[in-house]
Structure formats: structure tokens, C-alpha cells
Amino acid sequence: MNSTDQKPYGVKLEVRGLRKSFASQEVLQGLDFTVQPGEIFVIMGPSGSGKSVLLKHLIGLEAPDAGEILVNGESIMTPEIAAKYRMALVFQSGALLNSLTVGENVGLYLTEHRLKPPAEIERIVREKLADVRLSEAIHKMPGELSGGMKKRAAIARALVIEPQLILYDEPTSELDPLSSVVIGQEIWNLNQNTRVTSLVVTHDRDLAFGVADRIAVMDGGQILTIGTPEAVKAFPDARVQTFLNADFKREPRFKNI
Amino acid sequence: MFDNIGQMVLLFWRTLGALPLAWRQRQKVFEQFFEIGNASLLMVCMLSFFIGGVLSLQTGPALVERGLPSAVGGIVGLAVARELAPVMMAILIAGRIGSAMAAEIGSMRVYQEIDALRTMNINPIHYLVLPRLVAIALALPMLVVLAILIGWFGGATVAEINHHMAIPFAVFFGDLRSMVELKDVANGVFKTFCFAIIIGTVSCHQGLATIGGPRGIGRSVTKAVVNSIILIVMFDYILTRLLLH
Ligand SMILES: Nc1ncnc2c1ncn2[C@@H]1O[C@H](COP(=O)(O)OP(=O)(O)OP(=O)(O)O)[C@@H](O)[C@H]1O
Ligand SMILES: [Mg+2]
């Protein structure tokens, strides 16, 4: 059984009328969108707009108040159906297990479920860590890593699952521009090689416009627009434009002090 | 505190249901087991020596005065085996190990490590709670057997060196053996086993229920220790009452 023989194929993801409130705050106010198999779908939006909450619903960590999530046309609200599909979430913080080494973290899914013999797991772990350029950190503890290295380790841990749907929560936050480009390339390469359906949540405009097949802009728990990068750039709504074009300008009075 | 007793019972029940998986998790059980031993062995020895000693000191002179020197060994022996070693060690372990369990699981909760486990279809009860509960249920009774022996030894030492008593070692243990039966020790160890389950369940439950960042971890730790101690003392009465029959 060679893992490259059976390539994972991307699934179709549909979200219909998704609503969620925490206490009195309605964080998701009825979201509707469809991600096609093998697509890279990017969700952009300001901080606090409900992006991470949305991802938690998609991976089954939160249950919606209303609405549906369908994978390949099946509702994944029942755990049995959700278990049929391999889905992975790369957490915003990485969420590595602090008591395990990086290598153990990356191999955790395989060791806990006893899917492969130890030597094979070791080989896969090394391969996935090499994919994210983190080979030298295999025996380090997560506490010894920088924010960006944690994030790359978390991506490697997600890759081990050989997902059919991969969700990235802010994959390039905390990364320097060069590492961001590397991660962007990784997301794209992975998508090309495996046709994994990829959903990327980010503030990073370079990443979004660099990798996206389609982009959704979210604010205040609603989707403002969905479209190709060009269409979104040209979308006339003021909130979308301010968000996409926000730029740091130095005030003249700060100069020459 | 009693609003989540139902949740704790449920957690215990689920862990019990996962018990067949304990063998698979044996590596983690051993790790936890040795951690418990490492963290508490020295404290257990010191505490139980002085508990036996002070008990001997408090009861001995009064008994000798009334012409009952042969009761000292029996009273110290029974009190240590049935009551003091089980309860004091359980309270010590609640403070030392229960707090650590709540803190560790609580921080995993807060830093989304438990969410990460769940996204990988790894059940936190199997992965985190089961090994801890099994380890403490094995380790605490063993520690208490040790504590009982050292407590007796402490009582005997004080009885011999205290000049109001001056009961020789051999006499003390002779009196002790004529009054303490194996059943008494077994009862004490059985109670301890129940206390271990209380500590493990309460602490893991508090850890898993942690909300609200680092301050939440602190709150969970405090609650784990306080609730464990309250339940230990309550169950001590109930179990003692039942075991008397
Ligand atoms: N478990 C929760 N309980 C209560 N409120 C929550 C919870 N999780 C998220 N929220 C609230 O939901 C809103 C959206 O949070 P979310 O984390 O999804 O934002 P985000 O879009 O990911 O922002 P960022 O880009 O900063 O990560 C926030 O106002 C947050 O306070
Ligand atoms: Mg977020």
C-alpha cells in the first residue's frame, strides 16, 4: 500500500443558511456558499468577522443554530457521515500538542489510529516535514519553535491525514513575507498535486489574490461578495473596497521630526 | 459545584466504557503512573511518618496514665490504616496530582489542543482522561499501603522515644497485630481506590470544562482541588458507614 497510489480527491463543500449566536451576539448571520471540488476558495474579512467560527463549524467543533453543511451532497451533521470524509483544519495558533515533539505531533493521527507501522509513520513524518521545510525541527518541542514554524508544523500535521478538504485559518499570520510566499506556494502545490479542496481564511491580500480561484469577502457575520479575484477587486461595495485597499499612509506631520 | 456532578458521573461512565482501550494506552498509563510516584513519594513518606508520630503522641500518654499501654499500638494501627492514611494521602494527592491534571488538561483546552485532537478524530477521553484515571487508581492505593506502613513505623518510633510512654518497638507492633486485622488495611485501601477515582474524575472534568484563557486554568485548578477534597471527606463518611457492616 503506497500512499501515492490512492490520491485523495477533493470534495464539494456546500454551506446553506449557516447561523450561529454566542449569547446575544449573532456571529454568523446566514452564510451561503459552495466550494467546488479541487478549488482554492479564500475567505477574507476583518478581525472578528466570524471566520474562525465558520471554520470550526465546517470541521465539526461547533454546531450551528440553523443551516446546513453538506459534503458531496451529504449533511455532515451526523458524526458517522462526517467520519467518511477526511478533513483537516490548520489552526490559527497551530494548536500543536505541547507535550509532544514536532515529529510526534505530525505523526499523531497515524500513531493514535494505528494506521501504519512505526517505521512507515517515521518516513511519512519526515516527508511531510520536508514538504514544509521543517526537517531540522523534528525532535524539537513546540515551545522551542517560532510562530511561523509552529504554523508550518501544523500544516504538516494536517497533510498526514491526506485530507479531501483542508481548511487553513490565517496560514500566513505571524510569518515574514518570504515564508508567507513559501506557504502560499505550498497551499497551491498541494492543491495541484492532490486536487484537495482548499478553503483559506486570511487577511493577507497577497496570499488571497495569489492562490485563490474564488474569493469571498466577509464582514459582521455576512458574506458581502463572492467571485473571481478580478470580480472581487472590481466589486463596487464600499466596505469591500475599503478592506481591499486599506493602506498605511504616513501623515505629513510625522515626517522630518 | 453540584450542578456538574451529573457531568462528572457521565465522564466517569464514558471513561469506564473506554477501559478496554487502557491496554492500548499503556504507555501513557505508565508515564502518568511514574509521574504520580515521582511527584509524591517523598511527601507521602514524610507526611505519614509524622501523622503516625503525632497520633501516638496525642493518645499514648493519656492511655498509659490510665493503665492501658497495650492499647497504644492498636489505636495508632487502626486509626492510621482505616482513616488517616487513606484520607490524608488522598488530600495530598488531590493537591499535588489533581491540580496538575486540571492545569494540564485545562491549558490544552484553552490553547485549542483538545480541539485539534477532535479534528483528528482522537477522543480526548481515550487520549487524556483514561490514562490519568487508570494511573491514579493504581498508584494511590499503592502509595497508601506504603503510607500505612510508614505511619505505623512513625507511631512506634514516637511511642518508644517518648519518655511518658517508652513502649518498646516490638511490644508496640505486638499490640498492633493483636488488634489490626488484614480486613482493616483492605478497607482503607479500598476507600483510597474510591478517592483516587474521585480525584481523577473531578480533576479531568474541571480541566476539560475550562473556559476563558489563563485565568480560567487557575479557576479550574482551584475548583478541582477544593471539590476533590469535599467529595473525599463526604465519601469517606459514606464508605466507612457501608464498610462497617
Ligand atoms: N466560543 C465563543 N464564545 C463566545 N463568543 C465567541 C466564541 N468564539 C468566537 N466568538 C466571537 O465571535 C466573533 C468572531 O470571532 P472569530 O474568531 O471567528 O473572528 P475572526 O474573523 O476569526 O477574527 P480574526 O481575524 O481576528 O481571527 C468575535 O466577536 C468573538 O468574540
Ligand atoms: Mg480567526
Coordinates of C-alpha atoms and ligand atoms in Angstrom, one line a residue:
Chain A
M1 CA 0.0 0.0 0.0
N2 CA 1.7 3.1 -1.2
S3 CA 0.1 6.3 -0.2
T4 CA 0.8 7.9 -3.5
D5 CA -1.2 5.2 -5.3
Q6 CA -4.5 6.4 -3.9
K7 CA -4.6 10.1 -4.4
P8 CA -7.1 11.9 -2.2
Y9 CA -9.6 13.7 -4.3
G10 CA -11.2 17.0 -3.3
V11 CA -14.8 17.0 -2.1
K12 CA -17.5 19.5 -2.8
L13 CA -18.5 21.7 0.2
E14 CA -21.8 23.5 0.5
V15 CA -22.9 25.8 3.2
R16 CA -26.5 26.8 3.4
G17 CA -28.1 29.4 5.7
L18 CA -25.5 28.9 8.4
R19 CA -26.3 30.8 11.6
K20 CA -24.7 30.9 15.0
S21 CA -25.0 33.1 18.0
F22 CA -22.9 33.3 21.2
A23 CA -25.0 34.7 24.0
S24 CA -26.7 37.8 22.4
Q25 CA -24.1 38.2 19.7
E26 CA -25.0 36.8 16.3
V27 CA -21.6 35.8 14.9
L28 CA -22.7 34.1 11.7
Q29 CA -25.8 35.7 10.1
G30 CA -26.8 33.2 7.5
L31 CA -23.9 32.2 5.3
D32 CA -24.4 30.6 1.9
F33 CA -21.6 29.4 -0.4
T34 CA -20.4 26.4 -2.4
V35 CA -16.8 25.4 -2.8
Q36 CA -16.2 23.2 -5.9
P37 CA -14.1 20.0 -5.7
G38 CA -10.4 20.9 -6.1
E39 CA -11.0 24.6 -5.8
I40 CA -9.0 27.0 -3.7
F41 CA -11.6 29.2 -2.1
V42 CA -10.4 32.2 0.0
I43 CA -12.4 33.9 2.7
M44 CA -11.2 37.4 3.6
G45 CA -12.6 39.7 6.2
P46 CA -11.7 41.9 9.1
S47 CA -10.8 40.6 12.5
G48 CA -13.8 39.5 14.4
S49 CA -16.0 38.9 11.4
G50 CA -16.6 35.3 12.3
K51 CA -14.1 33.5 10.0
S52 CA -12.6 31.2 12.7
V53 CA -16.1 30.4 14.0
L54 CA -17.1 29.4 10.5
L55 CA -14.2 27.0 10.1
K56 CA -15.0 25.4 13.5
H57 CA -18.5 24.7 12.2
L58 CA -17.1 23.1 9.0
I59 CA -14.8 20.8 10.9
G60 CA -17.4 19.9 13.4
L61 CA -16.1 21.6 16.5
E62 CA -19.2 23.8 16.8
A63 CA -22.8 23.0 16.0
P64 CA -24.8 25.7 14.1
D65 CA -28.1 27.2 15.4
A66 CA -29.5 26.9 11.9
G67 CA -28.5 25.9 8.4
E68 CA -26.6 23.0 6.9
I69 CA -23.2 21.9 5.9
L70 CA -23.0 19.4 3.0
V71 CA -20.0 17.5 1.8
N72 CA -20.5 15.9 -1.6
G73 CA -24.2 16.5 -1.1
E74 CA -24.4 14.7 2.3
S75 CA -25.1 16.6 5.5
I76 CA -22.2 16.2 7.9
M77 CA -24.2 17.0 11.0
T78 CA -24.2 13.2 11.8
P79 CA -20.8 12.1 13.0
E80 CA -21.0 8.8 11.0
I81 CA -21.2 10.7 7.7
A82 CA -18.6 13.3 8.8
A83 CA -16.2 10.4 9.6
K84 CA -16.5 9.2 6.0
Y85 CA -14.5 12.2 4.8
R86 CA -11.0 13.2 5.7
M87 CA -11.0 16.8 6.6
A88 CA -8.2 18.8 8.3
L89 CA -8.1 22.2 9.9
V90 CA -4.8 24.1 10.3
F91 CA -5.5 26.2 13.4
Q92 CA -4.7 29.9 13.6
S93 CA -2.4 29.2 16.5
G94 CA -1.1 25.9 15.2
A95 CA -2.6 24.1 18.2
L96 CA 0.3 21.7 18.4
L97 CA 0.3 19.4 21.5
N98 CA 2.8 21.0 23.8
S99 CA 3.8 17.8 25.5
L100 CA 4.9 16.1 22.2
T101 CA 7.8 16.7 19.9
V102 CA 7.1 18.2 16.5
G103 CA 7.6 14.8 14.9
E104 CA 5.2 13.1 17.3
N105 CA 2.6 15.9 16.7
V106 CA 2.9 15.4 12.9
G107 CA 2.5 11.6 13.2
L108 CA -0.2 11.7 15.9
Y109 CA -3.1 10.9 13.7
L110 CA -1.3 7.8 12.3
T111 CA 0.0 6.6 15.7
E112 CA -3.2 7.0 17.6
H113 CA -5.3 5.3 15.0
R114 CA -2.6 2.7 14.3
L115 CA -2.9 3.2 10.6
K116 CA 0.7 2.4 9.7
P117 CA 3.7 0.6 11.3
P118 CA 6.1 2.8 13.2
A119 CA 8.8 2.8 10.6
E120 CA 6.4 3.9 7.9
I121 CA 5.0 6.6 10.2
E122 CA 8.5 7.9 10.7
R123 CA 9.1 8.0 7.0
I124 CA 5.8 9.9 6.3
V125 CA 6.5 12.4 9.1
R126 CA 9.9 13.2 7.7
E127 CA 8.5 13.5 4.2
K128 CA 5.7 15.9 5.4
L129 CA 8.1 18.0 7.5
A130 CA 10.4 18.3 4.5
D131 CA 7.4 19.5 2.5
V132 CA 7.1 22.4 4.8
R133 CA 10.9 22.9 5.2
L134 CA 10.9 21.9 8.8
S135 CA 13.0 18.8 8.7
E136 CA 15.5 20.0 11.3
A137 CA 12.8 20.6 13.9
I138 CA 11.6 17.0 14.1
H139 CA 12.8 16.4 17.6
K140 CA 12.1 19.9 19.0
M141 CA 9.3 20.7 21.4
P142 CA 6.6 23.1 20.1
G143 CA 7.7 25.6 22.9
E144 CA 11.0 25.9 21.1
L145 CA 9.5 26.9 17.8
S146 CA 8.7 30.4 16.4
G147 CA 5.2 31.2 15.5
G148 CA 5.8 30.6 11.8
M149 CA 7.5 27.2 12.5
K150 CA 4.5 26.2 14.6
K151 CA 2.2 27.0 11.7
R152 CA 4.3 25.0 9.3
A153 CA 4.3 22.1 11.7
A154 CA 0.5 22.3 11.9
I155 CA 0.3 22.2 8.1
A156 CA 2.5 19.1 8.1
R157 CA 0.2 17.5 10.7
A158 CA -2.8 18.3 8.5
L159 CA -1.1 16.8 5.4
V160 CA -0.6 13.5 7.2
I161 CA -4.3 13.0 7.2
E162 CA -4.3 13.2 3.4
P163 CA -7.3 15.4 3.5
Q164 CA -10.0 15.7 0.9
L165 CA -10.9 19.1 2.4
I166 CA -8.3 21.3 4.1
L167 CA -9.2 24.4 6.0
Y168 CA -6.4 27.0 6.7
D169 CA -7.0 29.6 9.4
E170 CA -4.7 32.5 8.7
P171 CA -1.9 30.4 7.4
T172 CA 0.4 33.3 6.9
S173 CA -0.2 35.4 10.0
E174 CA 3.0 35.7 12.1
L175 CA 5.1 34.9 9.1
D176 CA 7.7 37.1 7.4
P177 CA 7.0 37.9 3.7
L178 CA 9.3 35.3 2.4
S179 CA 7.8 32.5 4.5
S180 CA 4.4 33.7 3.5
V181 CA 5.3 33.2 -0.1
V182 CA 6.6 29.7 0.7
I183 CA 3.3 28.8 2.5
G184 CA 1.3 30.2 -0.4
Q185 CA 3.2 28.1 -2.8
E186 CA 2.7 25.1 -0.5
I187 CA -1.0 25.6 -0.5
W188 CA -1.1 25.9 -4.2
N189 CA 1.3 22.9 -4.8
L190 CA -0.7 20.7 -2.5
N191 CA -3.9 21.7 -4.2
Q192 CA -2.4 21.0 -7.7
N193 CA -0.9 17.7 -6.7
T194 CA -3.8 16.2 -4.8
R195 CA -6.7 18.3 -6.0
V196 CA -7.7 18.7 -2.4
T197 CA -10.5 21.2 -1.9
S198 CA -8.8 24.1 -0.1
L199 CA -10.5 26.8 2.0
V200 CA -8.2 29.5 3.1
V201 CA -9.2 32.2 5.7
T202 CA -6.8 35.1 5.6
H203 CA -6.3 38.9 5.9
D204 CA -3.3 38.6 3.7
R205 CA -4.2 40.2 0.3
D206 CA -1.1 39.0 -1.4
L207 CA -1.9 35.4 -0.4
A208 CA -5.6 35.7 -1.3
F209 CA -5.1 37.1 -4.7
G210 CA -2.1 34.8 -5.3
V211 CA -3.7 31.5 -4.7
A212 CA -7.5 32.0 -4.9
D213 CA -9.7 30.5 -7.6
R214 CA -12.5 32.5 -6.0
I215 CA -12.7 34.9 -3.1
A216 CA -15.5 35.6 -0.6
V217 CA -15.3 38.8 1.5
M218 CA -17.0 38.6 4.9
D219 CA -17.9 41.2 7.4
G220 CA -20.0 41.1 10.5
G221 CA -21.1 37.5 10.0
Q222 CA -22.3 38.0 6.4
I223 CA -20.8 37.4 3.0
L224 CA -20.6 40.7 1.1
T225 CA -19.5 39.2 -2.2
I226 CA -18.2 36.1 -3.8
G227 CA -16.3 35.9 -7.1
T228 CA -13.1 35.6 -9.0
P229 CA -10.2 37.7 -7.8
E230 CA -10.8 40.2 -10.6
A231 CA -14.6 40.4 -9.9
V232 CA -14.0 40.9 -6.2
K233 CA -11.4 43.6 -6.9
A234 CA -14.0 45.4 -9.1
F235 CA -16.9 44.9 -6.7
P236 CA -18.3 48.4 -6.0
D237 CA -19.4 47.9 -2.4
A238 CA -17.6 50.5 -0.2
R239 CA -16.9 48.0 2.7
V240 CA -15.2 45.6 0.3
Q241 CA -13.2 48.4 -1.3
T242 CA -12.0 49.9 2.0
F243 CA -11.0 46.4 3.2
L244 CA -9.1 45.5 0.0
N245 CA -7.5 48.9 -0.5
A246 CA -6.7 49.9 3.1
D247 CA -3.1 51.1 3.1
F248 CA -0.8 52.6 5.6
K249 CA -0.1 56.2 4.8
R250 CA 2.3 58.3 6.8
E251 CA 0.8 61.5 7.9
P252 CA 2.8 64.5 6.7
R253 CA 3.1 65.8 10.2
F254 CA 5.0 62.7 11.3
K255 CA 7.8 63.4 8.8
N256 CA 11.0 65.1 9.5
I257 CA 10.7 65.1 13.2
Chain B
M1 CA -20.3 22.6 42.4
F2 CA -23.1 20.1 42.5
D3 CA -24.6 21.4 39.2
N4 CA -21.9 19.5 37.3
I5 CA -21.9 16.3 39.3
G6 CA -24.0 14.8 36.6
Q7 CA -21.3 15.7 34.0
M8 CA -18.7 14.1 36.2
V9 CA -20.6 10.9 36.6
L10 CA -21.1 10.9 32.8
L11 CA -17.4 11.5 32.3
F12 CA -16.6 8.6 34.6
W13 CA -19.1 6.4 32.9
R14 CA -17.6 7.1 29.5
T15 CA -14.1 6.5 30.8
L16 CA -15.2 3.2 32.2
G17 CA -16.7 2.3 28.8
A18 CA -13.3 3.0 27.3
L19 CA -11.5 0.8 29.8
P20 CA -10.8 -1.9 27.3
L21 CA -8.6 0.6 25.5
A22 CA -6.4 1.0 28.5
W23 CA -4.0 -1.6 27.3
R24 CA -3.5 0.3 24.0
Q25 CA -2.8 3.4 26.0
R26 CA -0.5 1.5 28.5
Q27 CA 2.5 3.7 27.5
K28 CA 0.6 6.8 28.7
V29 CA -0.7 5.0 31.8
F30 CA 2.9 4.1 32.8
E31 CA 4.1 7.7 32.1
Q32 CA 1.3 9.1 34.3
F33 CA 1.9 6.4 36.9
F34 CA 5.6 7.2 37.3
E35 CA 4.9 10.9 37.3
I36 CA 2.5 10.4 40.2
G37 CA 5.1 8.3 42.1
N38 CA 7.9 10.8 41.3
A39 CA 5.9 13.8 42.4
S40 CA 4.6 12.4 45.6
L41 CA 6.7 9.5 47.0
L42 CA 8.8 11.6 49.3
M43 CA 5.9 13.7 50.5
V44 CA 3.9 10.6 51.3
C45 CA 6.7 9.2 53.3
M46 CA 7.3 12.3 55.4
L47 CA 3.6 13.1 55.9
S48 CA 2.7 9.6 57.0
F49 CA 5.6 9.2 59.4
F50 CA 4.6 12.4 61.2
I51 CA 0.9 11.5 61.2
G52 CA 1.6 8.2 62.9
G53 CA 4.0 10.0 65.2
V54 CA 1.6 12.7 66.3
L55 CA -1.2 10.3 66.8
S56 CA 1.0 8.2 69.1
L57 CA 2.0 11.4 70.9
Q58 CA -1.6 12.6 71.4
T59 CA -3.1 9.3 72.5
G60 CA -0.2 7.4 74.1
P61 CA 0.5 9.3 77.4
A62 CA -3.2 9.5 78.2
L63 CA -3.6 5.8 77.7
V64 CA -0.5 4.9 79.7
E65 CA -1.7 7.1 82.5
R66 CA -4.9 5.1 82.7
G67 CA -3.0 1.9 82.7
L68 CA -3.7 0.9 79.1
P69 CA -0.3 1.0 77.4
S70 CA -1.2 -2.1 75.3
A71 CA -3.9 0.0 73.6
V72 CA -1.5 2.4 72.0
G73 CA -0.3 0.1 69.2
G74 CA -3.9 -0.9 68.4
I75 CA -5.3 2.6 68.3
V76 CA -2.5 4.0 66.2
G77 CA -2.6 1.0 64.0
L78 CA -6.3 1.1 63.4
A79 CA -6.6 4.9 63.0
V80 CA -3.7 5.0 60.5
A81 CA -4.9 2.1 58.4
R82 CA -8.6 2.8 58.4
E83 CA -8.7 6.5 58.3
L84 CA -5.7 8.8 58.5
A85 CA -3.5 7.3 55.8
P86 CA -6.3 7.0 53.2
V87 CA -7.8 10.4 53.8
M88 CA -4.6 12.4 54.3
M89 CA -2.9 10.8 51.3
A90 CA -6.0 11.4 49.1
I91 CA -6.0 15.1 50.1
L92 CA -2.3 15.3 49.5
I93 CA -2.6 13.7 46.1
A94 CA -5.6 15.9 45.2
G95 CA -3.4 18.9 45.9
R96 CA -0.3 17.6 44.1
I97 CA -1.7 15.5 41.3
G98 CA -5.3 16.6 40.8
S99 CA -4.2 20.2 40.4
A100 CA -1.6 19.2 37.8
M101 CA -4.2 17.2 35.9
A102 CA -6.6 20.0 35.9
A103 CA -3.9 22.5 34.9
E104 CA -2.5 20.4 32.1
I105 CA -5.9 19.4 30.5
G106 CA -7.2 23.0 31.1
S107 CA -4.3 24.5 29.2
M108 CA -4.8 22.0 26.4
R109 CA -8.4 23.1 26.3
V110 CA -7.6 26.8 26.3
Y111 CA -4.9 26.5 23.7
Q112 CA -7.1 24.5 21.4
E113 CA -5.0 21.3 21.7
I114 CA -8.2 19.4 22.5
D115 CA -10.0 20.9 19.5
A116 CA -7.0 19.7 17.4
L117 CA -7.3 16.2 18.8
R118 CA -11.0 16.2 18.0
T119 CA -10.4 17.3 14.4
M120 CA -8.1 14.2 14.1
N121 CA -10.9 12.0 15.4
I122 CA -8.9 11.4 18.6
N123 CA -11.3 11.1 21.5
P124 CA -9.9 13.3 24.4
I125 CA -11.5 10.9 26.9
H126 CA -9.5 8.0 25.5
Y127 CA -6.3 10.0 24.9
L128 CA -6.2 12.2 28.1
V129 CA -8.7 11.1 30.7
L130 CA -8.4 7.3 30.5
P131 CA -4.6 7.0 31.1
R132 CA -4.8 9.5 34.0
L133 CA -7.7 7.8 35.7
V134 CA -6.2 4.4 35.4
A135 CA -2.8 5.6 36.6
I136 CA -4.1 7.3 39.7
A137 CA -6.5 4.4 40.5
L138 CA -3.4 2.1 40.5
A139 CA -0.9 4.5 42.1
L140 CA -2.9 5.9 45.0
P141 CA -3.7 2.6 46.7
M142 CA -0.1 1.6 46.4
L143 CA 1.0 4.8 48.0
V144 CA -1.4 4.3 50.8
V145 CA -0.1 0.8 51.6
L146 CA 3.3 2.4 51.9
A147 CA 1.8 5.3 53.9
I148 CA 0.1 2.9 56.4
L149 CA 3.4 1.0 57.0
I150 CA 5.4 4.2 57.5
G151 CA 2.6 5.7 59.7
W152 CA 2.8 2.7 61.9
F153 CA 6.6 3.0 62.0
G154 CA 6.3 6.7 62.9
G155 CA 3.8 5.8 65.7
A156 CA 6.1 3.1 67.0
T157 CA 9.1 5.3 67.0
V158 CA 7.4 8.1 69.0
A159 CA 6.0 5.5 71.4
E160 CA 9.5 4.2 72.1
I161 CA 11.4 7.5 72.4
N162 CA 8.7 9.5 74.3
H163 CA 9.5 9.0 77.9
H164 CA 5.9 9.2 79.0
M165 CA 5.2 6.1 77.0
A166 CA 8.6 4.3 76.5
I167 CA 6.8 1.4 74.8
P168 CA 9.4 -0.8 73.0
F169 CA 9.1 -1.3 69.3
A170 CA 8.4 -5.0 69.5
V171 CA 5.7 -4.5 72.1
F172 CA 4.0 -1.8 70.1
F173 CA 3.9 -3.9 67.0
G174 CA 2.7 -6.9 69.0
D175 CA -0.2 -4.9 70.4
L176 CA -0.8 -3.6 66.9
R177 CA -1.0 -7.0 65.4
S178 CA -3.4 -8.3 68.0
M179 CA -5.9 -5.5 67.2
V180 CA -5.5 -4.7 63.5
E181 CA -6.7 -7.3 61.0
L182 CA -5.9 -7.5 57.3
K183 CA -9.5 -6.5 56.7
D184 CA -8.8 -3.1 58.3
V185 CA -6.0 -2.4 55.9
A186 CA -8.0 -3.7 53.0
N187 CA -10.9 -1.4 53.9
G188 CA -8.5 1.6 54.0
V189 CA -7.1 0.6 50.6
F190 CA -10.5 0.2 49.1
K191 CA -11.6 3.6 50.3
T192 CA -8.4 5.0 48.8
F193 CA -9.2 3.4 45.4
C194 CA -12.6 5.3 45.5
F195 CA -10.8 8.5 46.5
A196 CA -8.4 8.1 43.5
I197 CA -11.4 7.8 41.2
I198 CA -12.9 10.9 42.7
I199 CA -9.7 12.9 42.3
G200 CA -9.1 11.7 38.7
T201 CA -12.7 12.3 37.6
V202 CA -13.1 15.7 39.2
S203 CA -9.7 17.0 38.0
C204 CA -10.1 15.8 34.4
H205 CA -13.6 17.1 34.3
Q206 CA -12.5 20.5 35.6
G207 CA -9.7 20.5 33.1
L208 CA -12.0 19.7 30.1
A209 CA -14.6 22.3 31.3
T210 CA -12.0 25.1 31.4
I211 CA -13.1 28.3 29.7
G212 CA -11.7 31.8 29.4
G213 CA -7.9 31.8 28.9
P214 CA -5.2 31.5 31.5
R215 CA -7.3 32.8 34.3
G216 CA -9.8 30.0 33.6
I217 CA -7.0 27.5 34.1
G218 CA -6.3 28.9 37.6
R219 CA -10.0 28.7 38.4
S220 CA -10.2 25.1 37.2
V221 CA -7.2 24.1 39.3
T222 CA -8.7 25.6 42.5
K223 CA -12.1 24.0 41.8
A224 CA -10.5 20.6 41.1
V225 CA -8.7 20.6 44.4
V226 CA -11.5 22.0 46.6
N227 CA -14.2 19.8 45.0
S228 CA -12.0 16.7 45.3
I229 CA -11.4 17.3 49.0
I230 CA -15.0 18.0 49.7
L231 CA -16.1 14.8 47.9
I232 CA -13.3 12.8 49.5
V233 CA -14.4 13.8 53.0
M234 CA -18.1 13.1 52.2
F235 CA -17.4 9.8 50.6
D236 CA -15.1 8.9 53.5
Y237 CA -18.1 9.0 55.8
I238 CA -20.4 7.1 53.4
L239 CA -17.9 4.4 52.6
T240 CA -16.9 4.0 56.2
R241 CA -20.6 3.6 57.2
L242 CA -21.1 1.0 54.5
L243 CA -17.9 -0.9 55.3
L244 CA -18.8 -1.2 58.9
H245 CA -21.4 -3.9 58.1
Ligands
LIG1 N1 -16.7 30.4 21.9 C1 -17.1 31.7 21.7 N2 -17.9 32.2 22.6 C2 -18.4 33.5 22.5 N3 -18.0 34.3 21.5 C3 -17.2 33.8 20.6 C4 -16.7 32.5 20.6 N4 -15.9 32.3 19.6 C5 -15.9 33.4 18.9 N5 -16.7 34.4 19.5 C6 -16.9 35.8 19.0 O1 -17.2 35.6 17.6 C7 -16.7 36.7 16.9 C8 -15.9 36.2 15.7 O2 -14.8 35.5 16.1 P1 -13.8 34.8 15.1 O3 -12.7 34.2 16.0 O4 -14.5 34.0 14.2 O5 -13.2 36.1 14.3 P2 -12.2 36.0 13.1 O6 -12.9 36.5 11.9 O7 -11.5 34.7 13.0 O8 -11.1 37.1 13.5 P3 -9.5 37.1 13.4 O9 -9.2 37.5 12.0 O10 -9.0 38.1 14.4 O11 -9.1 35.7 13.7 C9 -15.9 37.5 17.9 O12 -16.6 38.7 18.2 C10 -15.7 36.6 19.0 O13 -15.7 37.4 20.2
MG2 MG -9.7 33.9 13.4

